[in-house]
Coordinates of C-alpha atoms in Angstrom, one line a residue:
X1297 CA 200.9 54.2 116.0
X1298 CA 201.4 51.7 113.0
X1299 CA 205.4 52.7 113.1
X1300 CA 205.6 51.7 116.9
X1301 CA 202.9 48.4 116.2
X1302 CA 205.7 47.6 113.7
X1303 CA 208.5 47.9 116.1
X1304 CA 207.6 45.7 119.0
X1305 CA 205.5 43.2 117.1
X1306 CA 207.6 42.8 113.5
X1307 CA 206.5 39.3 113.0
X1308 CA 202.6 40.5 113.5
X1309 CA 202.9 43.4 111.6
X1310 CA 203.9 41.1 108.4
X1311 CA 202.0 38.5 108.9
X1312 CA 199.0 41.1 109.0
X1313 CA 199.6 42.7 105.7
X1314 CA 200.7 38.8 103.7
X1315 CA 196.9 38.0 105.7
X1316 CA 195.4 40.7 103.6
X1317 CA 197.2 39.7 100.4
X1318 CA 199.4 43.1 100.3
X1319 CA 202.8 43.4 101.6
X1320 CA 203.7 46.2 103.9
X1321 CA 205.3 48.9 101.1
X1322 CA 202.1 48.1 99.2
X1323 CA 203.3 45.8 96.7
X1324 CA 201.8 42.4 95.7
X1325 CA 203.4 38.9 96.5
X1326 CA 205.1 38.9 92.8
X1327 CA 205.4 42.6 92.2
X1328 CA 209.1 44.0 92.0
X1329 CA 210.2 47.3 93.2
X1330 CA 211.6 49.9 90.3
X1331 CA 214.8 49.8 89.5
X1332 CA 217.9 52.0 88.1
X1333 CA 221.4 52.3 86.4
X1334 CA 224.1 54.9 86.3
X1335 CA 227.0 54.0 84.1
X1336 CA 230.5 55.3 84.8
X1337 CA 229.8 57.4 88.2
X1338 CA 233.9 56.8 89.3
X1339 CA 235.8 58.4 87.0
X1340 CA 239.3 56.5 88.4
X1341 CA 238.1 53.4 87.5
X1342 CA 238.1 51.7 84.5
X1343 CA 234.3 51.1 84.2
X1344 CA 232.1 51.6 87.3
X1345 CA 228.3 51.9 87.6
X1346 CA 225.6 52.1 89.8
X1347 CA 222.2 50.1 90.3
X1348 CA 219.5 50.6 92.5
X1349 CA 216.3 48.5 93.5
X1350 CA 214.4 50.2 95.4
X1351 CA 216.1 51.0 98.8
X1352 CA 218.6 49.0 97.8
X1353 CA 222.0 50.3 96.2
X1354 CA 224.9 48.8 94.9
X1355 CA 227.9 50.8 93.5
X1356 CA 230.7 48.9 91.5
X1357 CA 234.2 50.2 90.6
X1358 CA 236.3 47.7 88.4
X1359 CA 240.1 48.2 88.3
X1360 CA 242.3 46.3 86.0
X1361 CA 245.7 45.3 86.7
X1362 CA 248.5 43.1 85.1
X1363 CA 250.0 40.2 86.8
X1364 CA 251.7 36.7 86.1
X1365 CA 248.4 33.8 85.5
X1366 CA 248.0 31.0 88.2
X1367 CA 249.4 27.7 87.5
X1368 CA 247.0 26.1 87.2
X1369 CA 245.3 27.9 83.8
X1370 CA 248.5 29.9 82.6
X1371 CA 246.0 30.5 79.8
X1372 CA 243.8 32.9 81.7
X1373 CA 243.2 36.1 83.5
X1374 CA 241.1 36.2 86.3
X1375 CA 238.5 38.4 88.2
X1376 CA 238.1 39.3 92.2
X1377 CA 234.4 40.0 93.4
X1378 CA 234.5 41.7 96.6
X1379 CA 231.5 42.8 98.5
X1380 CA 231.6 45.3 100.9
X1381 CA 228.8 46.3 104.0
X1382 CA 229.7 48.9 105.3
X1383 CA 227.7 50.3 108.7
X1384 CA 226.7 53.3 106.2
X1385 CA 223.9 50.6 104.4
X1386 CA 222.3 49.4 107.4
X1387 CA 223.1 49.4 111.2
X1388 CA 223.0 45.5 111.1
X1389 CA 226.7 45.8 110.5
X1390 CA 230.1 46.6 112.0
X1391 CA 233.1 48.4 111.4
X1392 CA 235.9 46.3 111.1
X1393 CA 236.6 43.0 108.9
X1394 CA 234.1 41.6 106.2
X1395 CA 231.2 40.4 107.9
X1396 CA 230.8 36.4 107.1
X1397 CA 227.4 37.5 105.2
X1398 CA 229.9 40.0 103.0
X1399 CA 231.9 37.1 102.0
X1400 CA 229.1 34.6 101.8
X1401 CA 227.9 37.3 98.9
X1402 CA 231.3 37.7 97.4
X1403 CA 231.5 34.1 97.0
X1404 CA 228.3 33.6 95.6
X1405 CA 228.8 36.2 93.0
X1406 CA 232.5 34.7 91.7
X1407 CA 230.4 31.5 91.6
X1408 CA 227.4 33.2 89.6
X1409 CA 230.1 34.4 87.0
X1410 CA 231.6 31.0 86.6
X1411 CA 228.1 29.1 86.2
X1412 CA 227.2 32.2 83.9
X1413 CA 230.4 32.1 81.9
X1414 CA 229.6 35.5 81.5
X1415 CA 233.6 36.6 80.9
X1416 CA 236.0 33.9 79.2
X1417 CA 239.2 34.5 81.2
X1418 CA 241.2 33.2 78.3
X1419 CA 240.3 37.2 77.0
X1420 CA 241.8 38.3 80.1
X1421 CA 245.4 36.5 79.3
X1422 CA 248.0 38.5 77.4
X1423 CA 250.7 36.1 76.9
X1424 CA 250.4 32.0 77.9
X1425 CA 251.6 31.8 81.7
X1426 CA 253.4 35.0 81.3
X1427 CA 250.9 38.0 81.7
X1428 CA 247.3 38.6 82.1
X1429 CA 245.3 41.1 83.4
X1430 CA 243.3 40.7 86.5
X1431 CA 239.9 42.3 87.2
X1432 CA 239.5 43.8 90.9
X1433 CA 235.4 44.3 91.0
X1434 CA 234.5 45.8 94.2
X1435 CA 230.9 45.9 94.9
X1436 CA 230.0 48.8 97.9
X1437 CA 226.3 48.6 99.1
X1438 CA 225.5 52.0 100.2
X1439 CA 221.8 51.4 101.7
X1440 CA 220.6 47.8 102.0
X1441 CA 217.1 46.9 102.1
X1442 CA 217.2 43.3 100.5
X1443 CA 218.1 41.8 97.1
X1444 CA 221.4 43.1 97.7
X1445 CA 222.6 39.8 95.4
X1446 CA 220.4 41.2 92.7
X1447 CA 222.2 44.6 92.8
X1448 CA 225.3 43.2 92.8
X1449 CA 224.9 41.3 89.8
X1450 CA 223.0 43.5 88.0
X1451 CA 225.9 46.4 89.4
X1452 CA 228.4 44.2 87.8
X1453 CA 226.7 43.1 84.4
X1454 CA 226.7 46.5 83.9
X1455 CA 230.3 47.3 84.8
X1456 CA 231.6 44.6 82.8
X1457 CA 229.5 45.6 79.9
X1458 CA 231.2 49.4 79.3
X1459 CA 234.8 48.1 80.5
X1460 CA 237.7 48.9 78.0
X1461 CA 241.1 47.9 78.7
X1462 CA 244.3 49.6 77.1
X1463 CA 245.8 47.6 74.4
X1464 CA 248.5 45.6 75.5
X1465 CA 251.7 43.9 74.0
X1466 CA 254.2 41.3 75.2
X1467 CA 257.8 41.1 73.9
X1468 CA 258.6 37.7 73.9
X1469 CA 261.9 38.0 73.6
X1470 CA 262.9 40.9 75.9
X1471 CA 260.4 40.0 78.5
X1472 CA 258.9 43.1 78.5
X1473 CA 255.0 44.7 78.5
X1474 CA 254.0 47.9 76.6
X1475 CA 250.7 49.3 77.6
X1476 CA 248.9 52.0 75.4
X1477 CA 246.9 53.5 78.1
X1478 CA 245.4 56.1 75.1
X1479 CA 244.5 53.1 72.6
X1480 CA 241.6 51.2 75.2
X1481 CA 239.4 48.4 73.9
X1482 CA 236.3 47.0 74.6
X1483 CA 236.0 44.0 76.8
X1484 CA 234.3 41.0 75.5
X1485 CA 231.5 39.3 77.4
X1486 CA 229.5 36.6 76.7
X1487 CA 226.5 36.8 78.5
X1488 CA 224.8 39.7 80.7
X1489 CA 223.6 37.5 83.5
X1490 CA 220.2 38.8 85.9
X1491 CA 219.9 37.8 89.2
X1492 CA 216.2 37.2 90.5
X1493 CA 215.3 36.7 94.5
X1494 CA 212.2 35.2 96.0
X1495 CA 211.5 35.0 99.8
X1496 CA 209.2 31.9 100.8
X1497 CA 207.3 31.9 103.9
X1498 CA 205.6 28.5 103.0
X1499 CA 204.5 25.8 100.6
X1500 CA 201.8 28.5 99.1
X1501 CA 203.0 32.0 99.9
X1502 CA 206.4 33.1 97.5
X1503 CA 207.1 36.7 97.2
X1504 CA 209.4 38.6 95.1
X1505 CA 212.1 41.1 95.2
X1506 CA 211.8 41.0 99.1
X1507 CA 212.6 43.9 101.5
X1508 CA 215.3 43.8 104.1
X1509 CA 212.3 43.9 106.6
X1510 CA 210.7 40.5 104.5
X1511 CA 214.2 38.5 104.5
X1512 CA 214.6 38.3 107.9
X1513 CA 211.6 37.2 108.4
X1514 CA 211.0 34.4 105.8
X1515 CA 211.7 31.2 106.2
X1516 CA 213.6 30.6 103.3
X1517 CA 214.9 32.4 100.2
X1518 CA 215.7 31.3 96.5
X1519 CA 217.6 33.3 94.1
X1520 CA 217.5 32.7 90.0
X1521 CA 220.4 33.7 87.3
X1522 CA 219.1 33.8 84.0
X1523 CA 221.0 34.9 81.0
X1524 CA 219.5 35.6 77.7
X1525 CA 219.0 31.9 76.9
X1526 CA 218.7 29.7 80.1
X1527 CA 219.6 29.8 83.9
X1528 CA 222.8 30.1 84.8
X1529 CA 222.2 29.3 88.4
X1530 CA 219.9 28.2 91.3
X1531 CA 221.4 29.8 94.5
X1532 CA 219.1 29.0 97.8
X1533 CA 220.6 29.1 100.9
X1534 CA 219.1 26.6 103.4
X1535 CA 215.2 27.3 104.9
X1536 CA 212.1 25.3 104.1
X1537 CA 211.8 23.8 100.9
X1538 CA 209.8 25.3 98.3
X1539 CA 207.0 23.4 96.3
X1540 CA 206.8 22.7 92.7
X1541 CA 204.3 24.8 92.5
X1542 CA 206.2 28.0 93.4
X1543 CA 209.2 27.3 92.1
X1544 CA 207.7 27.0 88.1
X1545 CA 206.1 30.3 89.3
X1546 CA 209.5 32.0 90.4
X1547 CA 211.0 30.7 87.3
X1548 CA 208.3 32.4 85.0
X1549 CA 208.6 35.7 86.9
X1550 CA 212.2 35.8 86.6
X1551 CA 212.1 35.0 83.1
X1552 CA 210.3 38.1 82.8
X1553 CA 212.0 40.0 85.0
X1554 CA 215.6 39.6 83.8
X1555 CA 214.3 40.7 80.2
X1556 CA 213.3 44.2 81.9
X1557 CA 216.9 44.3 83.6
X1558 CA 218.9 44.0 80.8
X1559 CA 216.8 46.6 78.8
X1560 CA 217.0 48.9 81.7
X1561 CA 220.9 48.3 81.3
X1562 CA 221.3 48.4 77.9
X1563 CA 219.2 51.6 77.8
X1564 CA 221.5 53.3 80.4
X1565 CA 224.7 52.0 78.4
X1566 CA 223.3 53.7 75.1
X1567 CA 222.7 56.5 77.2
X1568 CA 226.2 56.9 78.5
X1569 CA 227.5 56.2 75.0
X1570 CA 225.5 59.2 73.6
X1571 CA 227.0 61.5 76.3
X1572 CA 230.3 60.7 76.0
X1573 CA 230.0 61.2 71.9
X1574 CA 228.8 64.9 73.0
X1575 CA 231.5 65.4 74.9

């Protein structure tokens, strides 16, 4: 009976549960589902991983190639986020080209990396407007049930973290490239950037970590990127406004939050490093 109340009347059904100060999966406003990591799970790629937030799962494959540096900065490499949703994470999309909210999320992950400065693309250049090597990062949600920004950054923060890349040389003189696919090194990166998202369904009620269910029924959304130090960047994407109030509050939850991420990373990163050593 509560399954079929929940079907015709979605809005009621919420509003219900926020009425009674619980949220339908049982949660508080401010609690966060669990989350998880799995580093290397694609063994053709040259670091992958996968992260989970509840429902929610994101896996990332990173593949490095060589190729001449834009004009623009012959000085750098450069990296490719691309988000896929495929009708296998949710039946609220389609075969056929990226959906516009696909690229929307691409595009607000490459800008999350540049605000972050998470990667240095100067590390990424191999010889001045000659060579570099560019990072492919595609992010696959396999289930989607909100957050899905949040999995993709914390899918790629991990990635990035374990990525090696065989040591390269240019010949200057001949023109040439020699790659030492045996001799791989580890990738720099700066920062390891957390991505944090509230829902807001008005000037007093904030919640976080929302479900699928809970973003498409809010009236607004707000997502944080904090680094170890500061935030990298404010992303929210039209909707009400949200208060003073709730916005110190979101930015003290995140705080919190993105220092239990990246111990849950760094945990499964010493994990995988202790397997492979067995090996």
């Amino acid at each position: 009976m509560d399954s079929q109340y929940k079907i015709i009347h979605p809005v009621k059904y919420l509003q219900d549960h926020l009425a009674q100060e619980v949220r339908p999966d049982g949660r508080q406003f401010l609690s966060f589902r669990p989350i998880s990591v799995n580093i290397s799970s694609i063994t053709h790629a040259d670091s992958s991983s996968i992260f989970k937030i509840g429902g929610t799962t994101v896996v990332c494959g990173i593949k490095a190639e060589l190729a001449e540096p834009k004009i623009e900065s012959p000085e750098c490499g450069y990296i490719i986020p691309n988000v896929e949703l495929s009708p296998l994470c949710s039946p609220k999309f389609r075969p056929g080209p990226p959906s516009d909210q696909a690229q929307i999320i691409s595009k607000t992950i490459e800008n999350i990396l540049r605000n972050s400065a998470t990667v240095d693309l100067k590390d990424l250049c191999i010889h001045k407007g000659k060579i570099a090597w560019v990072l492919y990062c595609d992010l696959l949600c396999i289930n989607y049930d909100g957050s899905v920004i949040d999995a993709c950054i914390g899918a790629l923060s991990a990635a990035l973290s374990t990525l090696t890349l065989p040591e390269t040389l240019y010949n200057e003189a001949t023109g040439n490239t020699t790659v030492h696919s045996m001799k791989r090194i580890q990738f720099p990166i700066k920062t390891l950037p957390v991505s944090i998202t509230f829902a807001i369904f008005d000037d007093q009620l904030l919640i976080a970590d929302p479900t699928d269910e809970e973003e498409s029924l809010c009236l607004g959304r707000l997502t944080i990127v904090m680094d170890e130090e500061k935030i990298c960047c404010i992303h929210k994407p039209g909707g009400i406004p949200i208060s003073h109030d709730l916005f110190l509050k979101s930015l003290m939850k995140s705080k919190h939050r993105a220092e239990l991420v990246r111990r849950v990373i760094h945990t499964a990163i010493s994990s995988a490093k202790q397997e492979e050593s067995r090996q």
